[in-house]
Amino acid sequence: MRIFRRKKSTEVISGDIANREVEGLSQGQIVRRRFLRHRGAIISLIVLGTTMLFVFSALDLTLGFIKYPGWWKYSIIDQPDIRTDGCPPGLGGCPTLSINPFGAFGLGDHPFGQDDIGRDYFALVMRGAQRSILVMFIIGIVGGAIGTTVGAISGFYRGWVDSVLMRFTDFIITIPSIIIGSVIGYHFGNLGVPFLALYLGLFAWTGLSRLVRGEFLSLREREFVDAAKVAGASNRRIIFKHILPNAVGVIIVSVTLIMSGAILLETALSYLGFGVVAPDVSLGLLISQYQDSFTTRPWLFWYPGIFIILIALSVNFIGDGLRDAFDPRQRRRISRKEKAAERKVAADRQV
């Protein structure tokens, strides 16, 4: 009984401290404070932002009629002579990247090496990361929009509307995503990366729609919704002004999961030959093209894989931080001094 009482007292004290900390703050301020305390999410956000800035600034970037010059000297079409400096006998195009903890850091002429025809592999990886990140964001936006719309309509109106939409969702779920992606890539892969990502996003919304539906089924029974109906608010106003803002946490977290899965799906499709096609480049396509070089020139396999893992893990950790921030039951991380104080107060109460 003593252990139970002490634990209960500690939980009450922790709840009091947490309540006092967020007293007077808006929901947005509470979410922001919780997210900023999630070290993994903050580090991942910095890593992802730095990676994107590094990747998109390296090569020449064209947006409409405006061209932004990159800081790297080679493009994906340049074919300089294959260098043999520092390579084992019989090999060429070795990486010139120098990371020496006791010496100087240097990129060299070809930090990631060169491919079979002499193209700079650093430029190829940067281009591949650009396309993979673009696919990730397009699929996340399209899938998030469709999933939110389907789930909101299904959960709010219920009845036959809910039945029809959920049975259609179940049908999409039964088809493996890799098969859907392969069919889309085979028919639309030659239209370019944006169109490929757009078509893939049309089938990436099923999990989100179920979560949004559950949130709307729960929120539509709350008192503030009943009050809005009594006040004469239309269904459209109730959905957009009252229910949707309270479901935004679930939506944002689910979209990050869609995005992390999207880059892995694009990698798998490109590896199988149904994703991004040459002469364009993606990280999955680079791994597919140079998989035979894993034993002789493994750097052609390592660098695209490192960027895939880095991007996917960063998005996952950011989603984890957002989930903890939006979860109203999330407990605050307490310092050692506060824990010691709680134990002392709990012991005094026990006595």
Coordinates of C-alpha atoms in Angstrom, one line a residue, residues 58-60 69-80 108-111 118-127:
A58 CA 24.6 22.5 -54.6
L59 CA 23.4 22.3 -58.2
D60 CA 21.8 24.8 -60.6
P69 CA 23.3 28.9 -59.8
G70 CA 24.6 26.2 -57.5
W71 CA 27.9 26.2 -55.6
W72 CA 29.2 22.9 -56.9
K73 CA 31.4 23.0 -60.0
Y74 CA 30.0 19.9 -61.8
S75 CA 26.6 19.0 -63.1
I76 CA 25.0 15.6 -63.7
I77 CA 25.9 15.7 -67.5
D78 CA 29.6 16.7 -67.1
Q79 CA 32.0 13.8 -67.9
P80 CA 35.5 14.8 -66.8
G108 CA 38.6 17.3 -53.4
D109 CA 37.5 17.2 -57.1
H110 CA 35.1 14.3 -56.6
P111 CA 34.2 13.8 -53.0
G118 CA 33.3 9.7 -65.4
R119 CA 30.3 11.7 -64.1
D120 CA 30.7 13.3 -60.7
Y121 CA 28.9 11.1 -58.2
F122 CA 28.4 14.0 -55.8
A123 CA 26.4 15.8 -58.3
L124 CA 24.4 12.7 -59.1
V125 CA 23.6 12.1 -55.4
M126 CA 22.6 15.7 -54.9
R127 CA 20.3 15.5 -57.9

